[in-house]
XYZ file of C-alpha atoms in Angstrom:
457
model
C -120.829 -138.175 -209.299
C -121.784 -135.888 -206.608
C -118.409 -136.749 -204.693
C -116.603 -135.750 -207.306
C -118.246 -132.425 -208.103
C -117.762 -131.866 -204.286
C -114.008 -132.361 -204.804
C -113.956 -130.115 -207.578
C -115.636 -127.542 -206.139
C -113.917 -127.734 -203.235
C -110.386 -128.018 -205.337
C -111.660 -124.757 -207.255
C -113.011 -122.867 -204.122
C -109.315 -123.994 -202.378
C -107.356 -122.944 -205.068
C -109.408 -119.508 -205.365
C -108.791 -118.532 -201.847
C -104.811 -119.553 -202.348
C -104.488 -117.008 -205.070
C -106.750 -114.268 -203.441
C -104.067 -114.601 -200.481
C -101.294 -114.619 -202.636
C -103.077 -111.393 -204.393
C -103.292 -110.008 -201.051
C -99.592 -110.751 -200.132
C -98.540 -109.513 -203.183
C -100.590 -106.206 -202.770
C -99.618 -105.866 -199.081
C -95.897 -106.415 -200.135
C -95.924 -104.090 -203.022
C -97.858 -101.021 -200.846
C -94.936 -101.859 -198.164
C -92.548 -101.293 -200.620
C -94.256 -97.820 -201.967
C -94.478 -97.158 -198.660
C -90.852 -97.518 -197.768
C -90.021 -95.527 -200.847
C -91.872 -92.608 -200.047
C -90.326 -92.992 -196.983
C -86.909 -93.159 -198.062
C -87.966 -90.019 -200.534
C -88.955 -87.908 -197.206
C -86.370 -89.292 -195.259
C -83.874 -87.688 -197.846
C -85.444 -84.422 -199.044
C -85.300 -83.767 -195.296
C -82.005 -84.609 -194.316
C -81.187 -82.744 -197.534
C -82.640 -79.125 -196.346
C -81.015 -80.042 -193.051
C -77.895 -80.419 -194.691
C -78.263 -77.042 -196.639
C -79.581 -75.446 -193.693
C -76.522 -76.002 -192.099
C -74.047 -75.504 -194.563
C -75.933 -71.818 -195.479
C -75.570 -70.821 -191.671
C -71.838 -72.099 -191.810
C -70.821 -70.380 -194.869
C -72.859 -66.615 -193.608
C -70.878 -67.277 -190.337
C -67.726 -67.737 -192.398
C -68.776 -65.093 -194.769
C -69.156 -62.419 -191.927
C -66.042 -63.484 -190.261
C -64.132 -63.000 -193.398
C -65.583 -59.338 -193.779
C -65.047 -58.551 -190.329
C -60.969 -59.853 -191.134
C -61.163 -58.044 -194.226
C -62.415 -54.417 -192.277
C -59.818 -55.087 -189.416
C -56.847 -55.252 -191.829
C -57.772 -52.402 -193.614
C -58.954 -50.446 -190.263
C -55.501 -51.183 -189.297
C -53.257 -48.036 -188.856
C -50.285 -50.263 -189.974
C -51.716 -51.377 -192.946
C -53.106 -47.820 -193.610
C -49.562 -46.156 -193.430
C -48.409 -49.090 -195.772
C -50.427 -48.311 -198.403
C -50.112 -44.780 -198.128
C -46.431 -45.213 -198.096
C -46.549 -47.393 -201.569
C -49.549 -44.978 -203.324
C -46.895 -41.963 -202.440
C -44.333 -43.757 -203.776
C -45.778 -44.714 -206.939
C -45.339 -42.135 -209.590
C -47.918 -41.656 -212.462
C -46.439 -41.576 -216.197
C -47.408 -37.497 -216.325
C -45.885 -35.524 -213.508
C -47.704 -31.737 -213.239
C -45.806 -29.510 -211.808
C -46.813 -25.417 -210.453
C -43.968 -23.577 -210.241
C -43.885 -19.736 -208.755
C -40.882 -17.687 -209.230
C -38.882 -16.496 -206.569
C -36.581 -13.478 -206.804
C -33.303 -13.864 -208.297
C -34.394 -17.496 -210.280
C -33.722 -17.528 -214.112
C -35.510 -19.517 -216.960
C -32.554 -21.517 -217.361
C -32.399 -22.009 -213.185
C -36.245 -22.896 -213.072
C -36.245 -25.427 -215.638
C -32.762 -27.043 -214.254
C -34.463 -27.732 -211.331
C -36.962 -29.993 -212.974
C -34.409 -31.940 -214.971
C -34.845 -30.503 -218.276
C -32.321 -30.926 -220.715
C -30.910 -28.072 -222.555
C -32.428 -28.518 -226.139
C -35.584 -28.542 -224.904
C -35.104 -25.594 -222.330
C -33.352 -23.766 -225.622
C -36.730 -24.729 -227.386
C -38.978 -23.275 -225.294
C -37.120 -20.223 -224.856
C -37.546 -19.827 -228.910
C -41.008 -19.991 -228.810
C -41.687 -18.299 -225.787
C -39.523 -15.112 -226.690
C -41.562 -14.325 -229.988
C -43.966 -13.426 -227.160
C -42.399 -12.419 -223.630
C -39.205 -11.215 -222.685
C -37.465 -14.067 -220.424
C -34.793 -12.014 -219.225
C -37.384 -9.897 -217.278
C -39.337 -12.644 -215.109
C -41.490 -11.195 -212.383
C -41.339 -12.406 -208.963
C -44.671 -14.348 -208.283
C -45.154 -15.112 -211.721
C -46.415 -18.906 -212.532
C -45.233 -21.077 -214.687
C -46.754 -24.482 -215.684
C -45.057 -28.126 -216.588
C -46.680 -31.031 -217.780
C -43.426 -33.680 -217.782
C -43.332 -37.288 -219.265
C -41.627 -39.362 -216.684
C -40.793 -42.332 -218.608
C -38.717 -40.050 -220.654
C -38.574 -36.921 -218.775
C -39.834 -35.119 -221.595
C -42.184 -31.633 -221.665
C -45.346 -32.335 -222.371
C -47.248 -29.495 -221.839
C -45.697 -25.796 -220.611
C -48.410 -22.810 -219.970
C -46.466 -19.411 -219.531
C -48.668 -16.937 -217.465
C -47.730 -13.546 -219.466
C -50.071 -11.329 -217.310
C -53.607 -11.783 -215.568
C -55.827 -12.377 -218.616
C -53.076 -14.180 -221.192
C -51.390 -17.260 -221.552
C -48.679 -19.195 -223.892
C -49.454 -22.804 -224.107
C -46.989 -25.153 -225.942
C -48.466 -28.183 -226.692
C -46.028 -31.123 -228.034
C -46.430 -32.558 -231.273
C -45.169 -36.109 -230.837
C -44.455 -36.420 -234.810
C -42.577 -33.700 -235.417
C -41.351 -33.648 -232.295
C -41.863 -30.091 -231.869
C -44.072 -27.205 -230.115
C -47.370 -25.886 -231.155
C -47.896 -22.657 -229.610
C -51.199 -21.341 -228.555
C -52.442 -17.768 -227.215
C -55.210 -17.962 -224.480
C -56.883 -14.945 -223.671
C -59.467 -14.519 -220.631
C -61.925 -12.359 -221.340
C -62.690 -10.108 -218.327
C -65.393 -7.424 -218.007
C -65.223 -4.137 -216.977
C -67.017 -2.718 -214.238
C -67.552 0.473 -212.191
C -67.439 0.555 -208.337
C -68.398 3.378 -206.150
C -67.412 3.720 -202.641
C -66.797 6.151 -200.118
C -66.147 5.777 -195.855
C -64.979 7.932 -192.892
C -61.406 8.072 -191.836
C -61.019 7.025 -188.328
C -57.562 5.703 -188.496
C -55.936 5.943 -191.965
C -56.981 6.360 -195.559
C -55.603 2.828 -196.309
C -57.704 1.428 -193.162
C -60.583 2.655 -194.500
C -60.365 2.238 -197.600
C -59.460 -1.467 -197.321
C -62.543 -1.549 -194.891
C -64.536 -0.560 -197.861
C -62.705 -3.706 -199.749
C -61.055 -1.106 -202.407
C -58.027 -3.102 -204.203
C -54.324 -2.371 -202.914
C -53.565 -1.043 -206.377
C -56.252 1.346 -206.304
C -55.926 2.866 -202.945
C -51.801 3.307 -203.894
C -53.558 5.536 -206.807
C -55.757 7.712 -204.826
C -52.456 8.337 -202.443
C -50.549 9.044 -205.676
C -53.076 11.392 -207.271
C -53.642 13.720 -203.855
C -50.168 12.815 -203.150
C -49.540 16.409 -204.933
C -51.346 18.823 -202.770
C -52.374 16.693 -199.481
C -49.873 16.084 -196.918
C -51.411 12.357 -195.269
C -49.921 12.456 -192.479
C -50.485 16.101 -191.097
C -53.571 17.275 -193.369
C -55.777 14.432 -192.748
C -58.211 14.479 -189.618
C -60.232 12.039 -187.337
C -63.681 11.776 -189.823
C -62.401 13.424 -192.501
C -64.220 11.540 -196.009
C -63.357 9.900 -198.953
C -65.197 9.348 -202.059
C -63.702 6.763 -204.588
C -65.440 5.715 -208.395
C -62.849 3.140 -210.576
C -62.642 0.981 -213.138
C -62.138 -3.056 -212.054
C -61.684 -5.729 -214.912
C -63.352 -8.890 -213.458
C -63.220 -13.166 -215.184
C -66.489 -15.279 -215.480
C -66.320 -15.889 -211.778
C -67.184 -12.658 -211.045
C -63.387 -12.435 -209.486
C -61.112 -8.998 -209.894
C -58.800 -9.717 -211.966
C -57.441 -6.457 -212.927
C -57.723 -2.694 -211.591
C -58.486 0.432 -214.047
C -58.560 4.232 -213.620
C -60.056 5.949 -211.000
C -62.571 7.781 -212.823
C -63.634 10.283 -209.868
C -62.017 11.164 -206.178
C -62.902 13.374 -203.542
C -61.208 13.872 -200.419
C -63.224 15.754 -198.118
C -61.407 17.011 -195.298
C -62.667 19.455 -192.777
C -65.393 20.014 -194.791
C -63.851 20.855 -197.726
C -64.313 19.133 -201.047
C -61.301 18.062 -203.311
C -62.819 16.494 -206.151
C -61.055 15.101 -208.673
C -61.564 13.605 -212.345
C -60.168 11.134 -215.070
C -58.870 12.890 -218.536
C -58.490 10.545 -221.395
C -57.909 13.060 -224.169
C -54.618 11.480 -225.459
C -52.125 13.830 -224.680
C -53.649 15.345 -221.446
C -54.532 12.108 -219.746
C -54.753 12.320 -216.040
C -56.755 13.735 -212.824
C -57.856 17.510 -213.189
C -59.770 19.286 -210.184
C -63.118 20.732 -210.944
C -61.526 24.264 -212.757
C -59.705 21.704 -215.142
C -56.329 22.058 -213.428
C -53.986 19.212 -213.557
C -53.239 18.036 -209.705
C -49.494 16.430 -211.146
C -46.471 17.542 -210.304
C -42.644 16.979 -210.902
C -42.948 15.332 -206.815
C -45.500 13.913 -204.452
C -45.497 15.895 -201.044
C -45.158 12.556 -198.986
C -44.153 9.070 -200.781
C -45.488 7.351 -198.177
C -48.868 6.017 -196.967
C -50.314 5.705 -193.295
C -47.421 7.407 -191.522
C -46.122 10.084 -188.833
C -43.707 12.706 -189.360
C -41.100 11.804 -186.549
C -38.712 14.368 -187.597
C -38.214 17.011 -189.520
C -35.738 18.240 -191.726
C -33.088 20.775 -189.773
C -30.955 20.722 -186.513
C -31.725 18.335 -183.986
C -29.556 16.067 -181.901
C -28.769 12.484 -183.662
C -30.376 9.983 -181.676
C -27.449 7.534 -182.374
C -24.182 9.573 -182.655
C -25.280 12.212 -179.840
C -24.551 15.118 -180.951
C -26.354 18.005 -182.697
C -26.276 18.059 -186.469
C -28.148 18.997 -189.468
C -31.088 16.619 -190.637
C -31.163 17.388 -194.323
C -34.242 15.186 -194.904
C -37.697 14.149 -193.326
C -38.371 11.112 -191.352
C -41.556 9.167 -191.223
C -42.443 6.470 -188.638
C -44.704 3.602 -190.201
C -44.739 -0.202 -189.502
C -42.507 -2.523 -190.534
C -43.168 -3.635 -194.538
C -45.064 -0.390 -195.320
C -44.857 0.282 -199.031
C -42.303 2.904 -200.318
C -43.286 4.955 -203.658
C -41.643 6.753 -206.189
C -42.383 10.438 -205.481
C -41.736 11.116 -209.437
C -40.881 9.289 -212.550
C -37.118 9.425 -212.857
C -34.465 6.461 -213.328
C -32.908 4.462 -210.278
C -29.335 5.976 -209.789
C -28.715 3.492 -206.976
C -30.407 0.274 -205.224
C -28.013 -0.925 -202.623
C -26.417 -0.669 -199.150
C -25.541 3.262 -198.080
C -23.805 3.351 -194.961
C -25.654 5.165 -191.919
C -28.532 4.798 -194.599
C -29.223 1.542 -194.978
C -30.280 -0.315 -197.632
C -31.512 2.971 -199.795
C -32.705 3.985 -202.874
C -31.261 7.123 -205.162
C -34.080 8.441 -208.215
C -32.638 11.113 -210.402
C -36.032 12.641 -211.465
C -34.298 15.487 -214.401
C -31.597 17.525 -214.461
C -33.397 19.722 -211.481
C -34.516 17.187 -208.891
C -33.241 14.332 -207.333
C -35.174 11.858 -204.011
C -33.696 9.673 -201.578
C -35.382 7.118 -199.697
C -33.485 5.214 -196.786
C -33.417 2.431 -193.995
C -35.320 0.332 -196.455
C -36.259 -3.413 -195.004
C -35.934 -4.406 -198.684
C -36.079 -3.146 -201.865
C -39.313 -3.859 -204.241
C -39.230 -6.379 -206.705
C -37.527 -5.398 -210.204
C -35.692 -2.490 -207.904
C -31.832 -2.020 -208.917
C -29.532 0.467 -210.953
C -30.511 1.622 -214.276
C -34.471 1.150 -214.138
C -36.967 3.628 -214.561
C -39.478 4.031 -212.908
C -43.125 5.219 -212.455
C -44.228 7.674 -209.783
C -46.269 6.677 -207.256
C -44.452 2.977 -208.592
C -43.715 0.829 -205.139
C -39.859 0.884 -204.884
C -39.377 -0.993 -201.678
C -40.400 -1.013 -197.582
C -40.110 0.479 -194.308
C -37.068 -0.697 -192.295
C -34.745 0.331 -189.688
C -31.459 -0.746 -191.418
C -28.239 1.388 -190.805
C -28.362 3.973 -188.071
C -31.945 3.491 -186.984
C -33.416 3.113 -183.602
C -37.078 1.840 -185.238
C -38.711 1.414 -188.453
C -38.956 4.963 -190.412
C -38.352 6.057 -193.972
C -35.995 9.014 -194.413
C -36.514 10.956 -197.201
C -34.792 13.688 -198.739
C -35.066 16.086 -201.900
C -32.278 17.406 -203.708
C -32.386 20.439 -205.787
C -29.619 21.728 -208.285
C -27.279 19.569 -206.201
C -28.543 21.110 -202.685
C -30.594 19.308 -200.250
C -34.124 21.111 -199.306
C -36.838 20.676 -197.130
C -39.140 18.505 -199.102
C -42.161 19.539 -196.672
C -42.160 23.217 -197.897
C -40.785 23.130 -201.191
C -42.834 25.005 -203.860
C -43.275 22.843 -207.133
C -44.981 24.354 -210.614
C -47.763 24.215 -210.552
C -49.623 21.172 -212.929
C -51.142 21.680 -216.933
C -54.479 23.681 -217.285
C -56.783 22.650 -219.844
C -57.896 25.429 -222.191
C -59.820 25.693 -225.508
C -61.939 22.511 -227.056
C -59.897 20.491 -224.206
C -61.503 21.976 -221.962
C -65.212 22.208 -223.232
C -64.436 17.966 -223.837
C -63.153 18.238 -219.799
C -66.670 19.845 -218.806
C -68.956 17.355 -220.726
C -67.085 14.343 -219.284
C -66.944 15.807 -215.735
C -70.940 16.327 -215.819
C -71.139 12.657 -217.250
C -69.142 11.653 -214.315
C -71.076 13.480 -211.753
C -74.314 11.699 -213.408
C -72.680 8.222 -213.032
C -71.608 8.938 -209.258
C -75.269 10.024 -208.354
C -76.659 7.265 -210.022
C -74.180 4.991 -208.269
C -75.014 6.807 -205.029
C -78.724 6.186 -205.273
C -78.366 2.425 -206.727
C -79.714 3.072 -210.152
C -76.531 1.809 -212.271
């Protein structure tokens, strides 16, 4: 009984210890496996950041190379002109074009240019002429095009008229027709003072002083009358200059008005001079209320020498002695011309000896003559009146000329007289309420100058 317990025990204790080892086994194999698998798990997630690691760094490598292709290709002066070359030569749908007229061009010849066909050239004229007169272009003037290229259609045109207005035609793709616009700038005026020594010339110092061109060409014109530039003026003699300037939103000069006061002071002497704008008696009256105007300016000619005067003297050309029935002043090349009176052009053209000259019958009394003329000033030709103290053309030394002068000469009742001491009538005095209105505005004047002087206005 005991032997057989003993077995069974034994049997039991046996077959415990087999399964414990299996247990074990199967423990030890299964933490092998886990094991293994976390292994496996590293052994992946690493070769997997090595992997990305290395494809990152190849694709920034190939990345940067791929920039620095791109920048060498377009760095490259080849590929630089080729582009330019195609961007020039491609042509937007709108061309704008600026156009500024050059002497002797017509409406007709500006817009032929540009391709425009006829109806629409006839069109524009229509609407333009209810306005402006076409037939009278001046030189310099702008004209603006706005052109459909796929058509070669007018889009836009803007027709500068003067300084501060504008036509615009605008086209009205419906109707197939213009609208026409008006634009006015609106300018400002304001009143400038200046004054400076002469050291050289009027015009020198007065352009010094930064005094428009069209305003100095006035203050010749107005002491044109009684001051002789070119023998009466001396080394730091003064002027003293108040006018009117008409200036845009940016403050920029746009147009020039009156001069309101003047004063040449030479040797000492005061000239003074002020604006009349009684309707009927405008113009510049000296301090007594005498008008300075006459039927001729002494000299039409700014900023020269008298090189010879009228009379007997030997011809520096033909060599022999003869009578010089005019005056001759030396300037530079290109020096403006004027008008010494209002009159009507007789003749713009070639004169012989002369030159290219200029004839102004003035009335039935006088008549001026102004030769060896580099050119003639635009608008300048048979028929036209003009202004005096108007800009009729420029210093030259065409015909027989040995150097750039202007001769001038004055005819009288058919005779021709020394311009230099011919005695003119004297100008309008102002009498009666004219002139008590003359002596409140020149004593306004005189206030405005001082208070220009001082900086108070």
């Amino acid at each position: 009984m005991l032997k057989t317990l003993d077995f069974k025990g034994f049997f039991l204790i046996f077959f415990d210890r087999c399964n414990n080892n299996y247990a074990n086994k199967i423990f030890m194999i299964n933490k092998f496996k886990l094991n293994f698998k976390n292994k496996n798990e590293i052994f992946a997630l690493s070769l997997l950041i090595i992997v990305t690691i290395i494809s990152t760094t190849y694709y920034n490598y190939t990345k940067n190379n791929i920039i620095k292709n791109y920048e060498n290709v377009i760095n490259n002066v080849y590929f630089k002109k080729t582009v330019n070359h195609l961007l020039n030569n491609l042509e937007p749908k709108f061309k704008k074009i600026t156009h500024q007229i050059k002497p002797g061009e017509t409406f007709d010849s500006i817009l032929n240019q540009y391709s425009v066909n006829k109806e629409e050239i006839t069109d524009i004229k229509n609407k333009l002429s209810e306005k402006t007169n076409l037939n009278k272009l001046n030189v310099n003037q702008k004209i603006y095009l706005k052109i459909d290229q796929s058509n070669n259609i007018v889009k836009d045109f803007i027709f500068q008229i003067s300084n501060k207005e504008r036509i615009i035609l605008t086209r009205d793709v419906e109707n197939n027709n213009f609208n026409q616009k008006i634009l006015l700038t609106r300018l400002n005026k304001k009143i400038l003072y200046k004054e400076n020594i002469i050291l050289n010339s009027l015009y020198k110092s007065a352009t010094d002083q930064k005094i428009p061109v069209n305003t100095i060409i006035e203050f010749a014109r107005i002491y044109g009358f009684q001051v002789d530039f070119q023998r009466d003026i001396r080394k730091k003699d003064r002027f003293q200059i108040m006018y009117e300037v008409f200036i845009d939103e940016k403050k920029k000069i746009i147009e020039t008005g009156n001069i309101l006061f003047a004063n040449l002071i030479l040797s000492g002497e005061n000239n003074s001079l002020y604006y009349f704008d009684k309707k009927g008696s405008i113009g510049h009256y000296d301090k007594s209320g005498k008008s300075v105007q006459k039927a001729l300016m002494k000299t039409p000619i700014n900023g020269a020498r008298l090189s010879s005067p009228f009379g007997m003297r030997k011809h520096p050309i033909d060599g022999f002695n003869k009578m010089h029935k005019g005056t001759d002043f030396a300037a530079p090349m290109g020096t403006p011309i004027m008008a010494s009176g209002a009159g009507i052009i007789k003749k713009a053209g070639w004169c012989g000896g002369g030159g290219n000259c200029v004839v102004i019958k003035h009335n039935s009394t006088y008549k001026t003559i102004y030769a060896h003329m580099s050119k003639f000033a635009s608008g300048i030709r048979n028929g036209v009146r003009v202004k005096q103290g108007q800009i009729i053309g420029y210093v030259g030394s065409t015909g027989k000329s040995t150097g750039p002068h202007l001769h001038y000469e004055v005819v009288v009742n058919g005779k021709k007289v020394n311009s230099q001491t011919l005695k003119l009538p004297s100008g309008k005095i102002l009498a009666g309420e004219e002139r008590k209105i003359f002596e409140t505005q020149k004593i306004k004047l005189d206030v405005l100058k001082s208070e220009k002087i001082i900086g108070l206005n």
